[in-house]
């Protein structure tokens, strides 16, 4: 495996640390951090910065009995762990494996051998797995918002460079690109957008709506 | 570097390690006194009412007590660790999906903690605090708003000037060493 060379932008890690990124991008950041110690360290640095802000920001007095009530609750039995820790499962990092659940991905064919599995869509955008056959192009598209694409298996190339396992591409509204999957095996990516993608050809709008891209 | 307090870990680190290693209630009470009013202010700024803010404070501090065993002072500093717990509690209480978390690095029981490494991270955080203190008020205000959850990621994109390079390198070194140790443990 080659080293990861495309990372999460600094501001996005800061927003993840502050809890303002929204679920679709958070899943991609958590998956990348699971694979990349450089970004794991950067996230910890941003959390340290958050801690410093917590220390120096204004304080608000708490009710007189809050401390006594909290100390009295220390011996209360701990409720069951609400969120189990998910481990990596095959090519899927822990947080993706958690989103998929025990059943694994349920792929939906999109034509041309391209498959997708929608993990979540909501007001903050959507996040899905995409599987592109080897050496095949993803139709040229641009973005209304920002698109994050994290490679989990194989690789792809586009106008901006080569992306291998663990690499993250950040595409904003201005980028029109045609990613082409590398040879050998399907390229499986975790892709998140904060707005619907706009394909220039290939898929008519109605079909786009059907596939919720 | 001439400051004599540089040679000691911060009070918060000492209290937190006493809680983690000896279940020291007096040390927990000190942590509560220091963090509770700050956590409440943070929750109120994020839009919680006074009562809900105090629920978040209590939940956060109880989690600090319950999960103290997971605190690793070579990879995070007390305030940053508590900040992360508080932010997760706040997300859980709002009606949005829980934040997906990165895989934990599974450490072996009792892996050696180098006191020099703990001290070094404490010092990096101290320097970060000093650097924040030297910022112009408007720049500081921007950073405060970013970390207190008042800015979106596209708004944060414009935010710069926070010197995180050295602290990141320090944490990265700790991670490399941890990976190396874990690899050694698996091979023996």
Coordinates of C-alpha atoms in Angstrom, one line a residue:
Chain A
X1 CA 0.0 0.0 0.0
X2 CA 1.4 3.4 -0.9
X3 CA 1.4 6.2 1.6
X4 CA -1.6 8.5 1.8
X5 CA -0.8 11.8 0.1
X6 CA -4.2 13.6 -0.1
X7 CA -5.5 14.6 3.4
X8 CA -8.5 16.3 5.0
X9 CA -8.2 20.1 4.8
X10 CA -7.4 21.8 8.1
X11 CA -10.6 23.8 8.4
X12 CA -12.6 20.6 8.0
X13 CA -10.8 18.8 10.8
X14 CA -11.4 21.9 13.0
X15 CA -15.1 21.8 12.1
X16 CA -15.2 18.0 12.9
X17 CA -13.6 18.7 16.3
X18 CA -16.1 21.5 16.9
X19 CA -19.0 19.2 15.9
X20 CA -20.3 21.5 13.1
X21 CA -19.4 19.4 10.0
X22 CA -22.7 17.5 9.6
X23 CA -23.0 13.7 9.4
X24 CA -22.1 13.0 5.8
X25 CA -18.7 14.8 6.0
X26 CA -18.1 13.6 9.5
X27 CA -18.4 10.0 8.4
X28 CA -15.7 10.6 5.7
X29 CA -13.4 12.4 8.1
X30 CA -13.8 9.7 10.7
X31 CA -13.0 7.1 8.1
X32 CA -9.9 8.9 6.8
X33 CA -8.6 9.5 10.3
X34 CA -9.0 5.8 11.0
X35 CA -6.6 5.2 8.1
X36 CA -4.3 8.2 8.5
X37 CA -2.2 9.0 11.6
X38 CA -1.2 12.3 10.2
X39 CA -4.8 13.5 10.3
X40 CA -5.4 11.7 13.6
X41 CA -2.6 13.8 15.1
X42 CA -4.0 17.0 13.5
X43 CA -7.5 16.2 14.9
X44 CA -6.0 15.7 18.4
X45 CA -4.2 19.1 17.9
X46 CA -7.5 20.8 17.1
X47 CA -9.1 19.2 20.1
X48 CA -6.3 20.5 22.2
X49 CA -7.0 24.0 20.7
X50 CA -10.7 23.5 21.6
X51 CA -9.6 22.6 25.1
X52 CA -7.5 25.8 25.3
X53 CA -10.6 27.8 24.1
X54 CA -12.6 26.0 26.8
X55 CA -10.1 27.1 29.4
X56 CA -9.8 30.7 28.5
X57 CA -13.4 31.5 27.3
X58 CA -15.8 33.1 29.8
X59 CA -17.2 30.9 32.5
X60 CA -20.8 30.7 33.8
X61 CA -21.6 30.0 37.5
X62 CA -23.3 26.7 38.1
X63 CA -26.1 26.0 40.6
X64 CA -24.9 25.6 44.2
X65 CA -25.9 21.9 44.4
X66 CA -24.7 20.7 41.0
X67 CA -21.3 19.7 42.4
X68 CA -22.8 17.7 45.3
X69 CA -25.3 16.0 43.0
X70 CA -22.5 15.1 40.6
X71 CA -20.3 13.7 43.3
X72 CA -23.2 11.8 44.7
X73 CA -23.8 10.2 41.3
X74 CA -20.2 8.9 41.0
X75 CA -21.1 5.5 42.5
X76 CA -24.2 5.0 40.4
X77 CA -23.8 1.9 38.2
X78 CA -22.6 2.9 34.7
X79 CA -25.3 2.5 32.1
X80 CA -24.5 0.1 29.2
X81 CA -22.1 1.5 26.6
X82 CA -24.5 3.3 24.2
X83 CA -22.2 3.2 21.2
X84 CA -20.2 0.0 20.6
X85 CA -16.8 0.3 19.2
X86 CA -16.7 -0.8 15.6
X87 CA -13.7 -2.4 14.1
X88 CA -12.5 -2.4 10.6
X89 CA -14.3 -4.9 8.4
X90 CA -12.4 -5.9 5.2
X91 CA -11.9 -2.7 3.2
X92 CA -14.3 -0.7 5.4
X93 CA -12.8 1.4 8.3
X94 CA -14.6 1.1 11.7
X95 CA -17.0 4.1 11.2
X96 CA -18.0 2.9 7.8
X97 CA -18.5 -0.7 9.1
X98 CA -20.7 0.8 11.8
X99 CA -22.8 2.7 9.3
X100 CA -23.2 -0.5 7.2
X101 CA -24.2 -2.7 10.1
X102 CA -23.7 -6.4 10.2
X103 CA -25.3 -7.1 6.8
X104 CA -22.6 -5.2 4.9
X105 CA -23.3 -3.1 1.8
X106 CA -26.5 -3.5 -0.2
X107 CA -25.4 -2.5 -3.7
X108 CA -27.7 -0.9 -6.2
X109 CA -26.8 -1.0 -9.9
X110 CA -26.6 2.3 -11.7
X111 CA -25.7 1.1 -15.2
X112 CA -22.4 0.7 -16.9
X113 CA -21.2 -1.6 -14.0
X114 CA -21.3 1.3 -11.6
X115 CA -22.9 0.5 -8.2
X116 CA -23.8 2.5 -5.2
X117 CA -25.0 2.0 -1.7
X118 CA -26.5 5.0 0.0
X119 CA -25.5 5.2 3.7
X120 CA -27.3 8.3 4.7
X121 CA -29.1 11.3 3.3
X122 CA -30.5 14.2 5.2
X123 CA -30.5 18.0 5.5
X124 CA -26.7 18.1 5.7
X125 CA -26.2 16.2 2.5
X126 CA -25.7 12.6 1.6
X127 CA -23.0 9.9 1.9
X128 CA -22.7 6.7 -0.2
X129 CA -20.4 4.0 -1.3
X130 CA -19.6 4.0 -5.0
X131 CA -18.0 1.1 -6.9
X132 CA -16.5 1.8 -10.3
X133 CA -15.3 -1.0 -12.6
X134 CA -11.6 -1.0 -13.4
X135 CA -10.5 1.6 -16.0
X136 CA -14.0 3.0 -16.3
X137 CA -14.8 6.7 -16.1
X138 CA -17.3 8.2 -13.8
X139 CA -19.5 10.5 -15.9
X140 CA -18.2 14.1 -15.9
X141 CA -19.9 16.0 -13.3
X142 CA -19.7 19.2 -11.3
X143 CA -20.9 20.0 -7.8
X144 CA -23.4 22.4 -6.4
X145 CA -21.6 22.2 -3.1
X146 CA -18.5 20.3 -1.9
X147 CA -17.9 16.6 -2.6
X148 CA -15.5 14.5 -0.6
X149 CA -14.3 11.2 -2.1
X150 CA -12.3 8.8 0.0
X151 CA -10.7 5.7 -1.7
X152 CA -11.3 2.5 0.2
X153 CA -10.2 0.0 -2.6
X154 CA -8.3 0.4 -5.9
X155 CA -7.6 3.9 -7.1
X156 CA -8.8 6.7 -9.5
X157 CA -7.2 9.4 -11.5
X158 CA -8.7 12.7 -12.6
X159 CA -7.6 16.1 -13.7
X160 CA -6.1 16.9 -10.3
X161 CA -4.0 13.7 -9.7
X162 CA -4.0 10.1 -8.6
X163 CA -5.9 8.9 -5.6
X164 CA -5.1 5.6 -3.9
X165 CA -6.4 3.8 -0.8
X166 CA -6.8 6.3 2.1
X167 CA -6.6 9.4 -0.2
X168 CA -9.3 12.0 0.0
X169 CA -10.3 14.3 -2.8
X170 CA -12.1 17.5 -2.0
X171 CA -14.0 18.9 -4.9
X172 CA -15.9 22.2 -4.7
X173 CA -18.5 23.7 -7.0
X174 CA -15.9 25.0 -9.5
X175 CA -14.3 21.6 -10.3
X176 CA -15.6 19.7 -13.3
X177 CA -13.8 16.4 -13.3
X178 CA -13.9 12.9 -14.9
X179 CA -12.5 10.4 -12.4
X180 CA -11.2 7.2 -14.1
X181 CA -10.8 4.0 -12.0
X182 CA -7.4 2.4 -12.0
X183 CA -6.7 -1.1 -13.5
X184 CA -7.0 -4.4 -11.8
X185 CA -10.0 -4.1 -9.4
X186 CA -13.1 -2.0 -9.0
X187 CA -12.5 1.3 -7.3
X188 CA -14.6 1.6 -4.1
X189 CA -15.0 5.0 -2.7
X190 CA -16.9 6.7 0.2
X191 CA -18.4 9.8 -1.4
X192 CA -20.2 12.6 0.5
X193 CA -21.8 15.7 -0.8
X194 CA -23.5 18.7 0.9
X195 CA -25.6 19.2 -2.3
X196 CA -26.8 17.0 -5.2
X197 CA -24.2 16.3 -7.9
X198 CA -24.8 17.6 -11.4
X199 CA -24.0 15.2 -14.2
X200 CA -23.3 16.8 -17.6
X201 CA -24.4 13.8 -19.7
X202 CA -25.1 10.1 -19.3
X203 CA -27.8 10.4 -16.7
X204 CA -30.9 12.4 -17.5
X205 CA -32.2 14.5 -14.7
X206 CA -35.1 12.3 -14.0
X207 CA -32.8 9.3 -13.5
X208 CA -30.6 11.4 -11.3
X209 CA -33.6 12.1 -9.1
X210 CA -34.3 8.4 -9.0
X211 CA -30.8 7.5 -7.9
X212 CA -30.7 10.5 -5.6
X213 CA -27.3 11.7 -6.9
Chain B
X1 CA 11.8 28.0 29.1
X2 CA 13.1 29.7 32.2
X3 CA 9.6 29.5 33.8
X4 CA 10.0 27.0 36.7
X5 CA 6.4 25.8 36.2
X6 CA 7.5 24.4 32.8
X7 CA 9.1 21.5 34.7
X8 CA 5.8 20.3 36.2
X9 CA 2.7 18.9 34.5
X10 CA -0.3 21.2 34.7
X11 CA -2.6 21.0 37.8
X12 CA -5.4 19.6 35.6
X13 CA -3.1 16.7 34.4
X14 CA -2.1 15.9 38.0
X15 CA -5.8 15.9 39.0
X16 CA -6.9 13.8 36.0
X17 CA -4.2 11.2 36.6
X18 CA -5.2 10.9 40.3
X19 CA -8.7 10.3 39.1
X20 CA -7.6 7.8 36.5
X21 CA -5.1 5.8 38.6
X22 CA -6.4 6.2 42.2
X23 CA -10.1 7.1 41.7
X24 CA -9.3 10.2 43.8
X25 CA -12.6 12.0 44.6
X26 CA -10.9 15.1 45.9
X27 CA -9.0 15.5 42.6
X28 CA -12.3 14.9 40.8
X29 CA -13.9 17.7 42.8
X30 CA -11.0 20.0 41.8
X31 CA -11.6 19.1 38.1
X32 CA -15.3 19.9 38.6
X33 CA -14.5 23.3 40.2
X34 CA -12.3 24.2 37.2
X35 CA -14.3 22.8 34.3
X36 CA -18.0 22.9 35.3
X37 CA -18.4 26.7 34.9
X38 CA -16.5 26.7 31.6
X39 CA -18.5 23.7 30.3
X40 CA -21.7 25.5 31.2
X41 CA -20.7 28.6 29.4
X42 CA -19.8 26.6 26.3
X43 CA -23.1 24.8 26.4
X44 CA -25.1 28.1 26.8
X45 CA -23.2 29.6 23.8
X46 CA -24.2 26.6 21.8
X47 CA -27.8 27.4 22.5
X48 CA -28.7 25.3 25.5
X49 CA -30.9 26.7 28.2
X50 CA -29.5 27.0 31.7
X51 CA -31.0 23.7 32.9
X52 CA -30.0 21.8 29.8
X53 CA -26.5 23.3 30.1
X54 CA -26.2 22.0 33.6
X55 CA -27.4 18.6 32.5
X56 CA -24.6 18.6 29.9
X57 CA -22.1 19.7 32.6
X58 CA -23.1 16.8 34.9
X59 CA -23.2 14.3 32.0
X60 CA -19.7 15.4 30.8
X61 CA -18.2 15.3 34.3
X62 CA -19.7 11.8 35.0
X63 CA -18.3 10.6 31.7
X64 CA -14.9 12.0 32.8
X65 CA -15.1 9.8 35.9
X66 CA -16.4 6.7 34.1
X67 CA -14.0 6.8 31.2
X68 CA -11.0 8.1 33.0
X69 CA -9.2 4.8 32.2
X70 CA -9.2 5.8 28.5
X71 CA -7.4 9.1 29.1
X72 CA -4.0 8.9 27.5
X73 CA -1.9 12.0 28.5
X74 CA 0.7 11.3 25.8
X75 CA -2.0 11.8 23.1
X76 CA -4.4 14.3 24.5
X77 CA -4.3 17.0 27.1
X78 CA -7.0 17.1 29.8
X79 CA -8.9 20.2 28.5
X80 CA -8.9 18.8 25.0
X81 CA -10.1 15.4 26.1
X82 CA -12.9 17.0 28.2
X83 CA -13.7 19.3 25.3
X84 CA -14.2 16.3 23.1
X85 CA -16.5 14.6 25.6
X86 CA -18.6 17.7 26.1
X87 CA -19.0 18.2 22.3
X88 CA -20.1 14.5 21.9
X89 CA -22.7 15.0 24.8
X90 CA -24.0 18.1 23.1
X91 CA -24.4 16.3 19.8
X92 CA -26.1 13.4 21.5
X93 CA -28.6 15.7 23.1
X94 CA -29.4 17.7 19.9
X95 CA -31.6 15.8 17.5
X96 CA -29.0 15.1 14.9
X97 CA -27.3 11.7 14.1
X98 CA -24.5 10.9 16.5
X99 CA -21.0 11.9 15.2
X100 CA -19.2 8.9 13.6
X101 CA -16.0 8.4 15.5
X102 CA -12.6 7.2 14.2
X103 CA -11.4 3.7 15.1
X104 CA -9.8 3.7 18.5
X105 CA -6.2 2.5 18.6
X106 CA -6.4 -0.6 20.8
X107 CA -3.7 -0.2 23.4
X108 CA -2.5 -3.0 25.6
X109 CA -3.0 -2.8 29.3
X110 CA -0.4 -0.8 31.1
X111 CA 1.6 0.3 28.1
X112 CA 4.4 2.4 29.4
X113 CA 3.7 6.2 29.7
X114 CA 6.8 8.3 29.4
X115 CA 6.5 11.2 31.9
X116 CA 8.7 13.4 29.7
X117 CA 6.2 12.8 26.9
X118 CA 3.3 13.9 29.1
X119 CA 5.2 17.0 30.2
X120 CA 6.2 17.8 26.6
X121 CA 2.5 17.7 25.5
X122 CA 1.5 19.9 28.4
X123 CA 4.1 22.4 27.4
X124 CA 3.0 22.5 23.8
X125 CA -0.6 23.2 25.0
X126 CA 0.8 26.0 27.3
X127 CA 2.5 27.6 24.3
X128 CA -0.7 27.3 22.3
X129 CA -2.5 29.1 25.1
X130 CA 0.2 31.8 25.1
X131 CA -0.1 32.1 21.3
X132 CA -3.9 32.5 21.6
X133 CA -3.4 35.2 24.2
X134 CA -1.2 37.2 21.8
X135 CA -3.8 37.2 19.0
X136 CA -5.8 40.4 18.1
X137 CA -9.2 40.4 19.8
X138 CA -11.1 39.9 16.5
X139 CA -8.9 37.0 15.5
X140 CA -9.3 35.4 18.9
X141 CA -13.0 35.9 18.7
X142 CA -13.1 34.1 15.4
X143 CA -11.2 31.1 16.8
X144 CA -13.4 31.1 19.9
X145 CA -16.5 31.0 17.7
X146 CA -15.0 28.2 15.6
X147 CA -14.3 25.9 18.5
X148 CA -17.4 26.7 20.4
X149 CA -19.4 25.5 17.4
X150 CA -20.7 28.8 16.0
X151 CA -19.1 28.6 12.6
X152 CA -19.7 26.2 9.7
X153 CA -16.8 24.4 8.0
X154 CA -16.9 26.8 5.0
X155 CA -16.7 29.7 7.4
X156 CA -13.8 28.1 9.3
X157 CA -11.9 27.6 6.0
X158 CA -11.0 31.3 6.2
X159 CA -9.7 31.0 9.7
X160 CA -5.9 30.8 9.9
X161 CA -3.0 31.7 12.1
X162 CA -3.4 29.0 14.8
X163 CA 0.1 27.6 15.4
X164 CA -0.8 23.8 15.6
X165 CA 2.2 22.5 13.7
X166 CA 4.4 21.7 16.7
X167 CA 1.7 20.2 18.9
X168 CA 0.6 18.0 15.9
X169 CA 4.1 16.8 15.4
X170 CA 4.4 16.0 19.1
X171 CA 1.2 13.9 19.1
X172 CA 2.3 12.3 15.8
X173 CA 5.5 11.1 17.5
X174 CA 3.5 9.6 20.3
X175 CA 1.3 7.8 17.8
X176 CA 4.3 6.5 15.9
X177 CA 5.8 5.2 19.2
X178 CA 2.5 3.6 20.2
X179 CA 2.1 1.9 16.8
X180 CA 5.7 0.6 17.1
X181 CA 5.1 -0.7 20.7
X182 CA 1.9 -2.4 19.6
X183 CA 3.6 -4.0 16.6
X184 CA 6.4 -5.3 19.0
X185 CA 3.8 -6.7 21.4
X186 CA 2.0 -8.6 18.6
X187 CA 5.3 -10.0 17.3
X188 CA 6.5 -11.4 20.6

